[in-house]
PDB file of C-alpha atoms in Angstrom:
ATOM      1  CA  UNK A1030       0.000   0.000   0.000  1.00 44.00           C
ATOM      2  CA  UNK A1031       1.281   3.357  -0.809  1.00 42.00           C
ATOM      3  CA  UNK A1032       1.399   6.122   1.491  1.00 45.00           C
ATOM      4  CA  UNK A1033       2.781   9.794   1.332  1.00 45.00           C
ATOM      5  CA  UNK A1034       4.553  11.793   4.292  1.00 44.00           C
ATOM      6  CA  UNK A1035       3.109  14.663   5.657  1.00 46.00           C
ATOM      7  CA  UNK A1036       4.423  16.898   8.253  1.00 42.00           C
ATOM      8  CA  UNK A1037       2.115  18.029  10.464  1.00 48.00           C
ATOM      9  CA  UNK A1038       1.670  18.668  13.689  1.00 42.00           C
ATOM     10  CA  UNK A1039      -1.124  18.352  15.387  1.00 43.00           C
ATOM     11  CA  UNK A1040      -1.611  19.615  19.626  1.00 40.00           C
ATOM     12  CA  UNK A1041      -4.942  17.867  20.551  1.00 39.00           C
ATOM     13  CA  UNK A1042      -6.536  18.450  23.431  1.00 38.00           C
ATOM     14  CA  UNK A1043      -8.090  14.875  23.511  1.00 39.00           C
ATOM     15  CA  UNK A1044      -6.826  12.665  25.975  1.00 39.00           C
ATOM     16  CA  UNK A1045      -2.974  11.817  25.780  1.00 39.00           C
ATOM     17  CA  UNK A1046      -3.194   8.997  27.884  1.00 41.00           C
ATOM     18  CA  UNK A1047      -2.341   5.537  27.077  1.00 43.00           C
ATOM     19  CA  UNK A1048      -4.930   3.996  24.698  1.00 42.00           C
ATOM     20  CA  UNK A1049      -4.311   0.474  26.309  1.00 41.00           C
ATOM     21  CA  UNK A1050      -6.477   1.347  30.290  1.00 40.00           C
ATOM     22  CA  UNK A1051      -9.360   1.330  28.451  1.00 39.00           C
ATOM     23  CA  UNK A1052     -11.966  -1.075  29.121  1.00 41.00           C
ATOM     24  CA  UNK A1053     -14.385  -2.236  26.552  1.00 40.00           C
ATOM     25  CA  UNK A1054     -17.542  -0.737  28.663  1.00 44.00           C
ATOM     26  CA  UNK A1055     -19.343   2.179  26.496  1.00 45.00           C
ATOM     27  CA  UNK A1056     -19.148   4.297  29.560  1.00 56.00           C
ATOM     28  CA  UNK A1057     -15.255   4.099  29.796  1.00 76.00           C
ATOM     29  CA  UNK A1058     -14.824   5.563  26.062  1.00 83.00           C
ATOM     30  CA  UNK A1059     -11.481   7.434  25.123  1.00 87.00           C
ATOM     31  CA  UNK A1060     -12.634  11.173  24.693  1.00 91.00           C
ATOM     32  CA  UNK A1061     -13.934  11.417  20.887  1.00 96.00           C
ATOM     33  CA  UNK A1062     -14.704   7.780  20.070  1.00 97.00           C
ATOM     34  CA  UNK A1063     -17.635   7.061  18.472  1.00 97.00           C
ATOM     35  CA  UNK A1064     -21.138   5.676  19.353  1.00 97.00           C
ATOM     36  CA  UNK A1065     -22.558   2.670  18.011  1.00 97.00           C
ATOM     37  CA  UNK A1066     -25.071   4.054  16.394  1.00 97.00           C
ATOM     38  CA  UNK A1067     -22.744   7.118  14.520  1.00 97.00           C
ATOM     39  CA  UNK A1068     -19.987   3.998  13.702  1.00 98.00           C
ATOM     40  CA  UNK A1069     -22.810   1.888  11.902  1.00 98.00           C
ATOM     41  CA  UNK A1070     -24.423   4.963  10.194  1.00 98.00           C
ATOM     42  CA  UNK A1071     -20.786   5.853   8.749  1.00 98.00           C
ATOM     43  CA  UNK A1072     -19.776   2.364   7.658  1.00 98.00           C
ATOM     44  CA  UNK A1073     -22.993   1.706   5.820  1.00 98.00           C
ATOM     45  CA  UNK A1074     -22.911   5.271   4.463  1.00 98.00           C
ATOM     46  CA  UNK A1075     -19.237   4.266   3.027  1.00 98.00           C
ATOM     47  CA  UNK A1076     -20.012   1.126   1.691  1.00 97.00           C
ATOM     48  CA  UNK A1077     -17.176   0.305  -0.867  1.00 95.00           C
ATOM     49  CA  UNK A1078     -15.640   3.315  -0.080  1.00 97.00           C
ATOM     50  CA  UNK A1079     -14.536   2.991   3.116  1.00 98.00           C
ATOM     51  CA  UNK A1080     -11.125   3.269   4.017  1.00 98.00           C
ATOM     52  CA  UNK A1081      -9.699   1.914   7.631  1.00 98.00           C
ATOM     53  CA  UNK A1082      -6.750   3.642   9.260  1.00 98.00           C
ATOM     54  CA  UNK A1083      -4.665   1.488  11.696  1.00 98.00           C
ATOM     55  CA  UNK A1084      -2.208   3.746  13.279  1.00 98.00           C
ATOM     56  CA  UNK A1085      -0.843   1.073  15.994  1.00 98.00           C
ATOM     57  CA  UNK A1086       2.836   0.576  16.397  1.00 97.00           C
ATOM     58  CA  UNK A1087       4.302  -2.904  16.145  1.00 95.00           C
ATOM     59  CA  UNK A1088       7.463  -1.781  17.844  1.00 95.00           C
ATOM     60  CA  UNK A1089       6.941  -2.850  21.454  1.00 93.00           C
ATOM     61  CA  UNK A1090       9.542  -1.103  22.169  1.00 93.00           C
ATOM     62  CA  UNK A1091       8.073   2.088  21.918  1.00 94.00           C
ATOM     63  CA  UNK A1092       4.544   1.202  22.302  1.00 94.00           C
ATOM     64  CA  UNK A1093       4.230  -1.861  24.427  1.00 93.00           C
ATOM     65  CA  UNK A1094       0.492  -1.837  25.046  1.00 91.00           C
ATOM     66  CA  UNK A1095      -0.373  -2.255  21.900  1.00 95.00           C
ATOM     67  CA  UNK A1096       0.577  -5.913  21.920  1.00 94.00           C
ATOM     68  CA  UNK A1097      -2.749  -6.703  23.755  1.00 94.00           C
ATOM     69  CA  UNK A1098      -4.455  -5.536  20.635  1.00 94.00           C
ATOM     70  CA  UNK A1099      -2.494  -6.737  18.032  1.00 95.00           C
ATOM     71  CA  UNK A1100      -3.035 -10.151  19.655  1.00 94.00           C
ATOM     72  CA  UNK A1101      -6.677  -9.247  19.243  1.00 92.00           C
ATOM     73  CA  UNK A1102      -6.666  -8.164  15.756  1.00 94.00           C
ATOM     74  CA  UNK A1103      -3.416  -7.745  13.509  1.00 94.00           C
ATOM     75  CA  UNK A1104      -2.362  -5.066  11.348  1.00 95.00           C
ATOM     76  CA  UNK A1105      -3.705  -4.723   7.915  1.00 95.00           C
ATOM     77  CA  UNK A1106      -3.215  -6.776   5.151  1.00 89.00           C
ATOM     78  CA  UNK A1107      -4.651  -7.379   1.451  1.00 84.00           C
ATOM     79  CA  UNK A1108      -6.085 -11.089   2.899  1.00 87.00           C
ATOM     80  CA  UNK A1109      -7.112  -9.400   6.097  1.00 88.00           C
ATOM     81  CA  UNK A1110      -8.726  -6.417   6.394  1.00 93.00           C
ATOM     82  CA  UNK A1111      -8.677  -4.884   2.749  1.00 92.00           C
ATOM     83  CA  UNK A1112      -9.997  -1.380   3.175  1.00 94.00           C
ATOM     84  CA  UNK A1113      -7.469  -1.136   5.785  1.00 96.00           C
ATOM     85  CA  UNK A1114      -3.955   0.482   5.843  1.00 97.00           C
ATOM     86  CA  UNK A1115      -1.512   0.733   8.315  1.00 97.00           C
ATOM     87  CA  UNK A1116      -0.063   4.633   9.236  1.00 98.00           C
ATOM     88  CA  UNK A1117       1.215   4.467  12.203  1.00 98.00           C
ATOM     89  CA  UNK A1118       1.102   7.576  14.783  1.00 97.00           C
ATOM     90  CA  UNK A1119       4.366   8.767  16.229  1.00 97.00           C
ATOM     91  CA  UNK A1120       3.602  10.451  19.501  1.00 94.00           C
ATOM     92  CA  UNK A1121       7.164  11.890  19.441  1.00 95.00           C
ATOM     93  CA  UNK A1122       6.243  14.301  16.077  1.00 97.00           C
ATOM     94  CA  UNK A1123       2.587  13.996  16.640  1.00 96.00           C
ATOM     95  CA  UNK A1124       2.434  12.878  12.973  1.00 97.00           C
ATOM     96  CA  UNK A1125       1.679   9.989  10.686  1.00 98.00           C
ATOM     97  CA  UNK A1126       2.036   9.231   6.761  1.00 97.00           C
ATOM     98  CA  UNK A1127      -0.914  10.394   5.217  1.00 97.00           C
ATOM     99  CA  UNK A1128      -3.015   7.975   2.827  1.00 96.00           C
ATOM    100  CA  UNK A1129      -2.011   8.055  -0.739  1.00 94.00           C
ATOM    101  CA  UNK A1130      -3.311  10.381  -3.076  1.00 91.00           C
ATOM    102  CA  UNK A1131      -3.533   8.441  -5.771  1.00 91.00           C
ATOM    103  CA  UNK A1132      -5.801   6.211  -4.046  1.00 93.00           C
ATOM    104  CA  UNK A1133      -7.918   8.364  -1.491  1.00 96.00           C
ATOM    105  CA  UNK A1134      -9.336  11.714  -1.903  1.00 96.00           C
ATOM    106  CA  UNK A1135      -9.797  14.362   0.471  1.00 97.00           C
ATOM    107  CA  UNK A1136     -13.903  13.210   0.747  1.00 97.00           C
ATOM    108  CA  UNK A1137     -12.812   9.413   1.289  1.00 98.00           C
ATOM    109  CA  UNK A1138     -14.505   7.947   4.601  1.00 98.00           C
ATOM    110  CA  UNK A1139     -11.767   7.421   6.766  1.00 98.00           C
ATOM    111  CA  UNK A1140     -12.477   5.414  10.100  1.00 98.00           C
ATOM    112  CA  UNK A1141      -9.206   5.719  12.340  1.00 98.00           C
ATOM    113  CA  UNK A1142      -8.437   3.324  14.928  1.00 97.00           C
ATOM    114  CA  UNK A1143      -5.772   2.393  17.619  1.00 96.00           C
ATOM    115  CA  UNK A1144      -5.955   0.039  20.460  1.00 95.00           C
ATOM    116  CA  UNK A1145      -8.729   1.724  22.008  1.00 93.00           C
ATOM    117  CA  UNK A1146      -9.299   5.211  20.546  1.00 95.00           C
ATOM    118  CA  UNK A1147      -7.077   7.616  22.216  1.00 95.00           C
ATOM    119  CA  UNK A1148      -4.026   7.622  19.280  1.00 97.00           C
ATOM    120  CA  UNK A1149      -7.207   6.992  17.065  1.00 97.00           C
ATOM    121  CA  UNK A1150      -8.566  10.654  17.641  1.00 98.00           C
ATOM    122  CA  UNK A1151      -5.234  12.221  17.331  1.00 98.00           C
ATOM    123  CA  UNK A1152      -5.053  10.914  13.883  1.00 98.00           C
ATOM    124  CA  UNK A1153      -8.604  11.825  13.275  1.00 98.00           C
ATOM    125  CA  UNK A1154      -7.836  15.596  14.207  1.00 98.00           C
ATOM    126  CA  UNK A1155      -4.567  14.920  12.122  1.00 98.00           C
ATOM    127  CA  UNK A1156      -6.509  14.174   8.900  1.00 98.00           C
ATOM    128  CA  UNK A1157      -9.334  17.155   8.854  1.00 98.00           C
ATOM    129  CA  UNK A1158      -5.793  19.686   9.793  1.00 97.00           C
ATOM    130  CA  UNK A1159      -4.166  18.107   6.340  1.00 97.00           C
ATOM    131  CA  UNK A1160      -8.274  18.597   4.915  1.00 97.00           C
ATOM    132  CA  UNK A1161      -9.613  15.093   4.891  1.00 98.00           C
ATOM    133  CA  UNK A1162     -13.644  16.092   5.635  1.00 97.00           C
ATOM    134  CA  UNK A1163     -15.014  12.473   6.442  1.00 98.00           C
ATOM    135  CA  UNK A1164     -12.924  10.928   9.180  1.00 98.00           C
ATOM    136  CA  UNK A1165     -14.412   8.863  12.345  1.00 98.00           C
ATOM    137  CA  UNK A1166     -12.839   7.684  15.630  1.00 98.00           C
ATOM    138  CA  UNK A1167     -13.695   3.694  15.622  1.00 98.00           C
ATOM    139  CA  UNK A1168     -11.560   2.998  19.127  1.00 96.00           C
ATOM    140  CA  UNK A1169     -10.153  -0.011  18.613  1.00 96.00           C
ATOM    141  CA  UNK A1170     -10.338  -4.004  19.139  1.00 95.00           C
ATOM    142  CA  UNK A1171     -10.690  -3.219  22.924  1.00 93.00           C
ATOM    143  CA  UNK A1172     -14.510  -0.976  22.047  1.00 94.00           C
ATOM    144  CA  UNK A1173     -15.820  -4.764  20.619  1.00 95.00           C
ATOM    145  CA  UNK A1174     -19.306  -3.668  19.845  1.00 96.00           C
ATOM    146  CA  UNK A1175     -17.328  -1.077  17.452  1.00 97.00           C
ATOM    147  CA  UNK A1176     -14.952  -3.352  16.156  1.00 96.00           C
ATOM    148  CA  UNK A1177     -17.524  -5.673  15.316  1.00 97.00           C
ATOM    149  CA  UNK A1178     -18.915  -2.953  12.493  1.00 97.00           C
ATOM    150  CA  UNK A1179     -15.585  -2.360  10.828  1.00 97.00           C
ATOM    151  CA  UNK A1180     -12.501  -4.621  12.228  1.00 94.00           C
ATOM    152  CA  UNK A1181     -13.152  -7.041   9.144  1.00 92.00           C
ATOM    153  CA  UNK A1182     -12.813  -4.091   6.428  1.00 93.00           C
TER     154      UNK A1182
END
């Protein structure tokens, strides 16, 4: 999958916390993650156009938690998860690659994800700076009910 660089920075006020003390009760949220009911409406709205962005870090050595997720559900690949691409989020730069522009326009419908949806709104906030206009927060494999609508895309 091809990807483009883009340097910018973002300084969120969302939650900088680590995405991996979340538990998977609706209640316990990270600050900008979706409902059920908006997730749905947006995937279904999307249809073949939707495009998944997994910004977890393999590296445990700079982010350990997300191990516990990747257990859960690994990264993106053409067999699994197809409308998914992997951009990961550096909290260092607050940045990621951006998705290609040959592939995705600036109206795609982006759903962004981490382990559980803190790194997952950065990168949402990240893509509407550089002028995406249809980006969700899906949490993660730890929000199940929301995985369950898009972790197989």
């Amino acid at each position: 999958r091809i990807v483009s660089k883009m340097s910018l920075s973002t300084t969120s006020s969302s939650n900088t916390g680590d995405d991996n003390n979340n538990n998977s009760n609706n209640d316990k949220k990270k600050p900008g993650v979706a409902t059920l009911e908006e997730l749905t409406s947006f995937v279904e709205a999307a249809g073949d156009k939707l495009l998944v962005v997994d910004v977890r870090n393999p590296d445990a050595s700079v982010e350990p938690g997300d191990q516990k997720s990747l257990a859960v559900a690994g990264l993106p690949s053409s067999e699994d998860r197809p409308r998914a691409v992997h951009l990961i989020w550096d909290r260092t730069s607050n940045t990621m690659p951006l998705p290609s522009s040959t592939m995705y326009d600036y109206d795609t419908p982006i759903v962004t994800h981490c382990g559980g949806g803190g790194r997952g709104q950065k990168a949402k906030e990240f893509l509407e700076k550089a002028g995406y206009k249809n980006v969700i927060n899906g949490g993660g494999p730890k929000e199940k009910e929301l995985w369950a609508v898009y972790g197989d895309k």
